[in-house]
Coordinates of C-alpha atoms and ligand atoms in Angstrom, one line a residue:
X165 CA 169.9 85.0 -41.1
X166 CA 171.7 87.7 -42.9
X167 CA 175.1 86.7 -44.1
X168 CA 178.1 88.6 -42.7
X169 CA 179.2 91.1 -45.3
X170 CA 175.9 91.1 -47.0
X171 CA 173.9 94.2 -47.6
X172 CA 172.6 94.1 -44.1
X173 CA 176.1 94.0 -42.5
X174 CA 175.4 97.3 -40.9
X175 CA 172.9 95.9 -38.5
X176 CA 173.8 95.9 -34.8
X177 CA 177.0 97.6 -34.9
X178 CA 177.9 96.2 -31.4
X179 CA 178.7 92.7 -32.8
X180 CA 182.4 93.4 -32.3
X181 CA 181.9 94.7 -28.8
X182 CA 180.1 91.7 -27.3
X183 CA 178.6 93.8 -24.6
X184 CA 176.4 92.0 -22.1
X185 CA 172.7 91.9 -22.8
X186 CA 170.3 93.7 -20.5
X187 CA 168.1 91.3 -18.8
X188 CA 164.8 91.9 -16.9
X189 CA 164.3 90.5 -13.4
X190 CA 162.2 87.7 -14.8
X191 CA 164.9 86.7 -17.3
X192 CA 167.6 86.9 -14.6
X193 CA 165.5 84.6 -12.5
X194 CA 165.2 82.1 -15.3
X195 CA 169.0 82.3 -15.9
X196 CA 169.7 81.8 -12.1
X197 CA 167.8 78.6 -12.1
X198 CA 165.0 79.6 -9.7
X199 CA 162.5 78.4 -12.4
X200 CA 164.2 75.1 -13.0
X201 CA 167.1 73.7 -14.8
X202 CA 165.6 73.6 -18.3
X203 CA 164.8 77.3 -18.3
X204 CA 168.2 78.0 -16.8
X205 CA 169.8 76.2 -19.7
X206 CA 167.5 77.9 -22.3
X207 CA 168.4 81.3 -20.8
X208 CA 172.1 80.5 -20.9
X209 CA 171.8 79.6 -24.5
X210 CA 169.9 82.8 -25.4
X211 CA 172.3 85.0 -23.6
X212 CA 175.3 83.5 -25.4
X213 CA 173.5 83.6 -28.7
X214 CA 172.2 87.2 -28.3
X215 CA 175.6 88.4 -27.2
X216 CA 177.3 86.8 -30.1
X217 CA 174.8 88.6 -32.4
X218 CA 175.3 91.9 -30.6
X219 CA 171.7 92.0 -29.4
X220 CA 171.1 94.6 -26.6
X221 CA 168.3 92.6 -25.1
X222 CA 165.7 89.9 -25.5
X223 CA 162.2 90.3 -26.8
X224 CA 159.1 88.4 -25.7
X225 CA 157.7 85.9 -28.1
X226 CA 154.6 83.8 -28.0
X227 CA 155.0 82.2 -31.4
X228 CA 157.7 79.6 -31.9
X229 CA 158.0 77.2 -34.9
X230 CA 160.9 74.8 -34.6
X231 CA 162.2 71.3 -35.2
X232 CA 161.9 69.1 -32.0
X233 CA 161.0 65.6 -33.1
X234 CA 164.2 64.4 -34.7
X235 CA 164.0 60.9 -36.1
X236 CA 167.1 60.7 -38.2
X237 CA 169.4 57.6 -37.8
X238 CA 171.9 59.8 -35.9
X239 CA 169.4 60.4 -33.2
X240 CA 168.8 56.7 -32.5
X241 CA 171.4 56.5 -29.7
X242 CA 170.3 59.7 -28.1
X243 CA 166.6 58.7 -28.2
X244 CA 167.4 55.5 -26.3
X245 CA 168.3 57.7 -23.3
X246 CA 164.9 59.4 -23.6
X247 CA 163.4 62.4 -25.1
X248 CA 164.6 64.8 -22.3
X249 CA 168.1 63.9 -23.5
X250 CA 167.1 64.5 -27.2
X251 CA 165.7 68.1 -26.3
X252 CA 168.7 68.8 -23.9
X253 CA 171.3 68.1 -26.6
X254 CA 169.6 69.1 -29.8
X255 CA 167.3 72.0 -28.7
X256 CA 169.2 73.5 -25.8
X257 CA 172.8 72.6 -26.6
X258 CA 173.1 71.5 -23.0
X259 CA 175.6 68.7 -21.9
X260 CA 173.3 68.3 -18.8
X261 CA 170.1 66.3 -19.3
X262 CA 167.3 68.4 -18.1
X263 CA 163.7 67.5 -17.5
X264 CA 161.7 69.2 -20.1
X265 CA 158.6 71.1 -18.7
X266 CA 155.6 72.3 -20.7
X267 CA 156.5 75.0 -23.2
X268 CA 155.8 78.6 -22.2
X269 CA 155.3 80.0 -25.7
X270 CA 152.7 78.8 -28.2
X271 CA 155.0 76.4 -30.1
X272 CA 154.6 74.1 -33.2
X273 CA 156.6 71.4 -34.8
X274 CA 157.6 72.2 -38.4
X275 CA 158.1 69.5 -41.0
X276 CA 159.7 66.2 -40.0
X277 CA 161.6 63.4 -41.9
X278 CA 158.8 60.8 -41.7
X279 CA 155.2 60.5 -42.8
X280 CA 153.6 58.8 -39.7
X281 CA 151.3 56.8 -41.9
X282 CA 153.2 56.3 -45.2
X283 CA 156.7 55.7 -43.9
X284 CA 156.8 52.4 -45.7
X285 CA 156.2 54.2 -49.1
X286 CA 159.1 56.5 -48.2
X287 CA 161.4 53.5 -47.4
X288 CA 161.9 54.5 -43.8
X289 CA 163.0 51.7 -41.3
X290 CA 160.3 50.7 -38.9
X291 CA 162.3 51.5 -35.7
X292 CA 162.7 55.1 -36.9
X293 CA 159.1 55.4 -37.8
X294 CA 158.3 54.2 -34.1
X295 CA 160.9 56.5 -32.7
X296 CA 159.1 59.6 -34.4
X297 CA 155.7 58.4 -33.0
X298 CA 157.2 58.1 -29.5
X299 CA 158.8 61.5 -29.9
X300 CA 155.5 63.0 -30.9
X301 CA 153.8 61.7 -27.7
X302 CA 156.5 63.2 -25.5
X303 CA 156.8 66.5 -27.3
X304 CA 153.1 66.8 -27.8
X305 CA 152.6 66.4 -24.1
X306 CA 155.0 69.2 -23.5
X307 CA 152.9 71.6 -25.5
X308 CA 154.6 71.3 -29.0
X309 CA 151.7 71.3 -31.4
X310 CA 152.3 68.7 -34.0
X311 CA 151.4 70.7 -37.2
X312 CA 154.3 68.9 -38.9
X313 CA 154.5 71.2 -41.9
X314 CA 156.8 73.9 -43.3
X315 CA 153.6 75.9 -43.9
X316 CA 152.3 76.4 -40.3
X317 CA 150.4 79.5 -41.6
X318 CA 148.2 77.3 -43.7
X319 CA 147.0 75.3 -40.7
X320 CA 146.2 77.8 -38.0
X321 CA 149.5 79.4 -37.0
X322 CA 149.0 82.9 -38.5
X323 CA 150.8 85.6 -36.4
X324 CA 149.6 89.1 -36.8
X325 CA 151.5 92.2 -38.1
X326 CA 154.3 93.2 -35.7
X327 CA 154.1 90.0 -33.7
X328 CA 157.6 88.9 -32.6
X329 CA 158.1 85.2 -33.5
X330 CA 160.9 82.6 -33.4
X331 CA 160.6 80.6 -36.6
X332 CA 162.8 78.2 -38.5
X333 CA 162.5 77.1 -42.1
X334 CA 163.4 79.7 -44.7
X335 CA 160.2 79.5 -46.8
X336 CA 158.1 80.0 -43.6
X337 CA 160.4 82.8 -42.3
X338 CA 159.9 84.9 -45.5
X339 CA 156.2 84.3 -45.6
X340 CA 156.0 85.4 -41.9
X341 CA 158.0 88.6 -42.4
X342 CA 156.8 89.6 -45.9
X343 CA 153.2 88.5 -46.2
X344 CA 152.0 88.4 -42.6
X345 CA 154.2 91.4 -41.4
X346 CA 155.1 89.4 -38.3
X347 CA 158.8 89.5 -37.2
X348 CA 161.3 86.7 -37.2
X349 CA 164.9 85.9 -38.0
X350 CA 165.7 82.5 -39.4
X351 CA 166.2 80.6 -36.2
X352 CA 167.7 77.3 -35.5
X353 CA 166.8 74.1 -33.5
X354 CA 168.6 75.4 -30.4
X355 CA 167.3 79.0 -30.4
X356 CA 163.7 77.8 -31.0
X357 CA 164.1 75.2 -28.3
X358 CA 165.2 77.9 -25.8
X359 CA 162.5 80.4 -27.0
X360 CA 159.8 77.9 -26.5
X361 CA 160.7 77.4 -22.8
X362 CA 161.3 81.0 -22.0
X363 CA 159.1 83.1 -24.3
X364 CA 162.2 85.1 -25.3
X365 CA 164.4 85.5 -28.4
X366 CA 167.3 88.0 -29.1
X367 CA 166.0 91.4 -30.3
X368 CA 168.0 91.9 -33.5
X369 CA 167.8 91.7 -37.3
X370 CA 164.1 91.5 -38.6
X371 CA 162.7 92.2 -35.1
X372 CA 163.8 95.8 -35.6
X373 CA 161.7 98.0 -37.9
X374 CA 164.7 99.8 -39.5
X375 CA 166.0 96.5 -40.8
X376 CA 162.9 95.7 -42.6
X377 CA 163.1 98.4 -45.2
X378 CA 163.7 97.7 -48.9
X379 CA 167.2 97.6 -50.4
X380 CA 166.6 96.7 -54.1
X381 CA 164.1 98.1 -56.5
X382 CA 162.8 95.5 -58.9
X383 CA 161.2 96.4 -62.2
X384 CA 159.2 93.4 -63.3
X385 CA 159.0 93.8 -67.1
X386 CA 157.2 90.6 -68.0
X387 CA 153.8 89.4 -66.9
X388 CA 154.2 87.4 -63.7
X389 CA 150.9 85.6 -63.1
X390 CA 150.8 81.9 -62.4
X391 CA 152.6 79.8 -59.8
X392 CA 155.4 78.9 -62.1
X393 CA 156.0 82.5 -63.0
X394 CA 156.2 83.5 -59.4
X395 CA 158.6 80.6 -58.7
X396 CA 160.9 81.8 -61.5
X397 CA 160.8 85.5 -60.4
X398 CA 161.7 84.3 -56.9
X399 CA 164.5 82.1 -58.0
X400 CA 166.0 84.9 -60.1
X401 CA 165.7 87.6 -57.5
X402 CA 167.2 85.4 -54.8
X403 CA 170.4 85.0 -56.8
X404 CA 170.7 88.7 -57.5
X405 CA 169.7 90.3 -54.3
X406 CA 171.1 87.6 -52.0
X407 CA 170.1 88.7 -48.4
X408 CA 168.6 92.1 -49.6
X409 CA 165.1 93.2 -49.4
X410 CA 163.6 93.5 -52.9
X411 CA 160.7 95.9 -53.5
X412 CA 158.7 94.6 -56.5
X413 CA 157.1 96.9 -59.0
X414 CA 155.7 96.5 -62.5
X415 CA 153.8 93.6 -64.1
X416 CA 153.3 91.3 -61.2
X417 CA 149.6 90.6 -61.1
X418 CA 147.7 90.4 -57.8
X419 CA 149.3 87.3 -56.1
X420 CA 147.6 84.8 -53.8
X421 CA 148.8 82.8 -50.8
X422 CA 149.9 80.0 -53.1
X423 CA 151.9 82.3 -55.5
X424 CA 153.7 84.1 -52.6
X425 CA 154.4 80.8 -50.9
X426 CA 156.3 79.7 -54.0
X427 CA 157.9 83.0 -54.7
X428 CA 159.3 83.3 -51.1
X429 CA 160.5 79.7 -51.1
X430 CA 162.3 80.1 -54.3
X431 CA 163.9 83.5 -53.3
X432 CA 165.1 82.0 -50.0
X433 CA 166.6 79.0 -51.8
X434 CA 168.8 80.7 -54.5
X435 CA 169.5 83.5 -52.1
X436 CA 168.9 84.5 -48.5
X437 CA 165.8 86.5 -48.9
X438 CA 163.9 86.8 -45.6
X439 CA 161.8 89.8 -46.4
X440 CA 160.4 91.6 -49.4
X441 CA 157.7 94.2 -50.2
X442 CA 155.1 94.4 -53.0
X443 CA 153.6 97.9 -52.6
X444 CA 149.8 97.8 -52.1
X445 CA 150.0 94.1 -51.5
X446 CA 152.2 93.3 -48.5
X447 CA 151.4 94.9 -45.2
X448 CA 154.4 97.1 -44.6
X449 CA 154.4 98.9 -47.9
X450 CA 151.4 100.9 -49.0
X451 CA 153.7 102.5 -51.6
X452 CA 157.3 102.2 -53.0
X453 CA 158.3 105.1 -50.8
X454 CA 157.0 103.4 -47.6
X455 CA 158.7 100.1 -48.7
X456 CA 162.1 101.9 -48.7
X457 CA 161.4 104.0 -45.7
X458 CA 164.1 106.5 -46.5
X459 CA 166.7 103.7 -47.3
X460 CA 169.1 104.2 -50.2
X461 CA 168.1 102.0 -53.1
X462 CA 171.4 99.9 -53.3
X463 CA 170.5 98.6 -56.9
X464 CA 167.7 98.5 -59.4
X465 CA 167.0 95.0 -60.9
X466 CA 165.2 94.5 -64.2
X467 CA 163.3 91.2 -64.6
X468 CA 162.4 90.7 -68.3
X469 CA 162.1 87.8 -70.7
X470 CA 165.9 87.1 -70.7
X471 CA 166.1 87.0 -66.9
X472 CA 163.0 84.7 -66.9
X473 CA 164.7 82.3 -69.2
X474 CA 168.0 82.3 -67.2
X475 CA 166.0 81.3 -64.1
X476 CA 164.2 78.6 -66.0
X477 CA 167.5 77.2 -67.4
X478 CA 169.2 77.2 -64.1
X479 CA 166.5 75.3 -62.6
X480 CA 166.2 72.6 -65.3
X481 CA 169.4 70.6 -64.9
X482 CA 168.0 67.3 -66.3
X483 CA 168.7 66.2 -69.9
X484 CA 167.0 62.8 -69.8
X485 CA 163.3 63.2 -70.6
X486 CA 162.4 60.0 -68.8
X487 CA 161.0 60.9 -65.4
X488 CA 161.1 58.5 -62.5
X489 CA 159.5 60.6 -59.8
X490 CA 157.1 63.6 -59.7
X491 CA 157.1 65.6 -56.5
X492 CA 154.4 68.2 -55.9
X493 CA 153.9 70.2 -52.7
X494 CA 156.9 72.2 -51.8
X495 CA 156.1 74.2 -49.8
X496 CA 153.3 71.9 -48.6
X497 CA 150.3 72.2 -50.9
X498 CA 147.2 74.1 -50.0
X499 CA 143.9 72.3 -50.4
X500 CA 143.3 74.2 -53.7
X501 CA 146.5 72.8 -55.1
X502 CA 145.6 69.3 -54.1
X503 CA 142.2 69.8 -55.8
X504 CA 143.9 71.0 -59.0
X505 CA 146.2 67.9 -59.0
X506 CA 143.3 65.6 -58.3
X507 CA 141.3 67.1 -61.2
X508 CA 144.2 66.9 -63.6
X509 CA 144.4 63.1 -62.8
X510 CA 140.7 62.2 -62.8
X511 CA 140.1 59.1 -64.9
X512 CA 143.8 58.7 -65.7
X513 CA 146.6 56.4 -64.7
X514 CA 150.3 57.2 -63.7
X515 CA 153.0 55.6 -65.8
X516 CA 154.2 52.4 -64.3
X517 CA 157.8 53.7 -64.6
X518 CA 157.0 56.9 -62.5
X519 CA 155.9 57.6 -59.0
X520 CA 153.9 60.7 -57.9
X521 CA 154.0 62.0 -54.3
X522 CA 151.7 64.9 -53.4
X523 CA 152.7 66.6 -50.2
X524 CA 150.3 68.5 -48.0
X525 CA 149.9 69.3 -44.2
X526 CA 148.2 66.5 -42.4
X527 CA 145.4 68.8 -41.3
X528 CA 144.7 69.5 -45.0
X529 CA 145.1 65.8 -45.9
X530 CA 142.1 65.3 -43.7
X531 CA 140.1 67.8 -45.8
X532 CA 141.4 66.1 -48.9
X533 CA 140.2 62.8 -47.7
X534 CA 136.8 64.2 -46.9
X535 CA 136.4 66.0 -50.2
X536 CA 137.4 62.8 -52.1
X537 CA 140.6 64.4 -53.6
X538 CA 142.9 61.8 -51.9
X539 CA 140.9 59.0 -53.6
X540 CA 141.1 60.7 -57.0
X541 CA 145.0 60.9 -56.6
X542 CA 145.4 57.4 -55.2
X543 CA 143.1 55.8 -57.8
X544 CA 145.4 57.3 -60.5
X545 CA 148.4 55.6 -58.7
X546 CA 149.7 58.5 -56.7
X547 CA 150.3 59.0 -53.0
X548 CA 149.2 61.9 -50.8
X549 CA 151.8 62.4 -48.1
X550 CA 152.1 64.5 -45.0
X551 CA 154.6 65.5 -42.3
X552 CA 157.6 65.5 -44.5
X553 CA 159.1 66.1 -48.0
X554 CA 162.0 64.4 -49.9
X555 CA 164.4 67.3 -49.4
X556 CA 164.0 67.0 -45.6
X557 CA 163.7 63.1 -45.4
X558 CA 166.2 62.5 -48.2
X559 CA 163.9 59.6 -49.2
X560 CA 162.6 59.2 -52.7
X561 CA 161.4 56.2 -54.6
X562 CA 164.1 53.7 -55.0
X563 CA 166.3 54.2 -58.0
X564 CA 165.1 57.8 -58.8
X565 CA 167.5 59.5 -61.2
X566 CA 165.2 62.1 -62.7
X567 CA 162.7 64.1 -60.8
X568 CA 160.1 66.6 -62.0
X569 CA 158.5 69.2 -59.8
X570 CA 156.6 72.4 -59.7
X571 CA 158.7 73.8 -56.9
X572 CA 161.9 75.9 -57.6
X573 CA 163.0 75.1 -54.1
X574 CA 162.7 71.3 -54.5
X575 CA 164.4 71.6 -58.0
X576 CA 167.2 73.6 -56.4
X577 CA 167.8 71.3 -53.4
X578 CA 167.1 67.7 -54.6
X579 CA 170.0 67.7 -57.2
X580 CA 172.4 69.2 -54.7
X581 CA 171.4 66.9 -51.8
X582 CA 170.8 63.6 -53.5
X583 CA 172.5 63.8 -56.9
X584 CA 169.3 63.4 -59.0
X585 CA 168.6 65.7 -61.9
X586 CA 165.6 67.9 -62.1
X587 CA 162.9 69.2 -64.4
X588 CA 161.0 72.3 -63.2
X589 CA 157.7 73.3 -64.7
X590 CA 154.0 74.0 -64.0
X591 CA 151.8 71.6 -62.1
X592 CA 150.2 70.6 -65.4
X593 CA 153.6 69.8 -66.9
X594 CA 154.3 67.6 -63.8
X595 CA 151.1 65.8 -63.9
X596 CA 151.6 65.1 -67.6
X597 CA 155.1 63.7 -66.8
X598 CA 153.6 61.4 -64.2
X599 CA 151.0 60.1 -66.7
X600 CA 153.4 59.7 -69.6
X601 CA 156.7 59.0 -67.7
X602 CA 158.3 61.7 -70.0
X603 CA 159.0 65.4 -69.6
X604 CA 157.4 67.5 -72.2
X605 CA 157.2 70.8 -70.3
X606 CA 158.9 74.0 -71.4
X607 CA 158.9 77.8 -71.1
X608 CA 155.8 79.4 -72.8
Ligands
F3S925 FE1 158.9 72.5 -47.2 FE2 160.5 70.6 -47.8 FE3 159.8 72.4 -49.6 S1 160.5 71.7 -45.9 S2 159.6 74.2 -48.4 S3 158.4 71.0 -48.8 S4 161.9 71.6 -49.2

């Protein structure tokens, strides 16, 4: 969500006033408990949350993407009391354990901490892996679709332009807003838990058309073409515009789903970008004028060769060229990306000193299996993993000190979270590092 004091601080001027939200009769009935204790708790949370934000009302949502199936060690105790207790505490902030009914809104599980099949490779204790499987049964039976990925838009959850959503996960949020033209703020476990049970979310921030207009004009003065270029551009812009809304002009070639996935994830890592426009590409900006919609241009940002180099150097914190671990698939890989990795590995073997993990949604893993891509990767010595990633699970191959990745987001977070050092480069650089055990990538 936008940071206080950021360029969007003018949103919802009633934040100070804390006026009560206007509720419909249906919402009042849920709050009063006439539709059960779970919905009463959910509405109580949404009213407290909405009023703290200064929202005047709630808006209907039928698309929720949240984190329900928690399987961290800290949840062990709670899970012993049952999954109603887990949902009550973690997804409704409720001291009262309520019986969880079937979800009202279409709801999906985002990424989790554990690969249900390859948890041993991750180094996850068996009891936690079992806890996650039991959790899946419970939450699945309540209508939470187990997509288990940070890219639900790659596996069937594709909201349409203007649709009000309640999504977590910064890389998914920026994709939802900017690329699909649907509307969401960056929600949390609790607000998505409440939204799933009520079909409501506070109407503020990016739900409001006026808050979706551009703030920064970006002059892209170098060619931005491949996935690595788009990651670098996103990483640079996130640092510069913070929670602003960049409008990209200049030499960015026609992007694809994969490139925009990496661009948004990078911009939402170094900064708080939740929305951007590329005139003639993204759906709310047929022109630069429409992207700004009458907004004042708060700053113009030039992205040239020097800025590209700054982003690259900021992402590459490693000095040791020996690579222990190569991580590909942040955000989770598309099937085309899995194919590219498989083709680069064909007939080759990964270094005995290096591990390669390739992450993709489980639904795409099934396609990779059927196409023979998984076999090509595993025959080279790599693993194809689903449901999780190292930044979320905090699990990497034992003893990892140096990681290589094609993801600006993973290169940003893994050193901060785990203390490893990172190399960032193209997928070709990373596959070569997996084969040789050494980093030889660089900026072209
Ligand atoms: Fe997804 Fe994990 Fe990256 S949640 S965006 S693979 S840090």
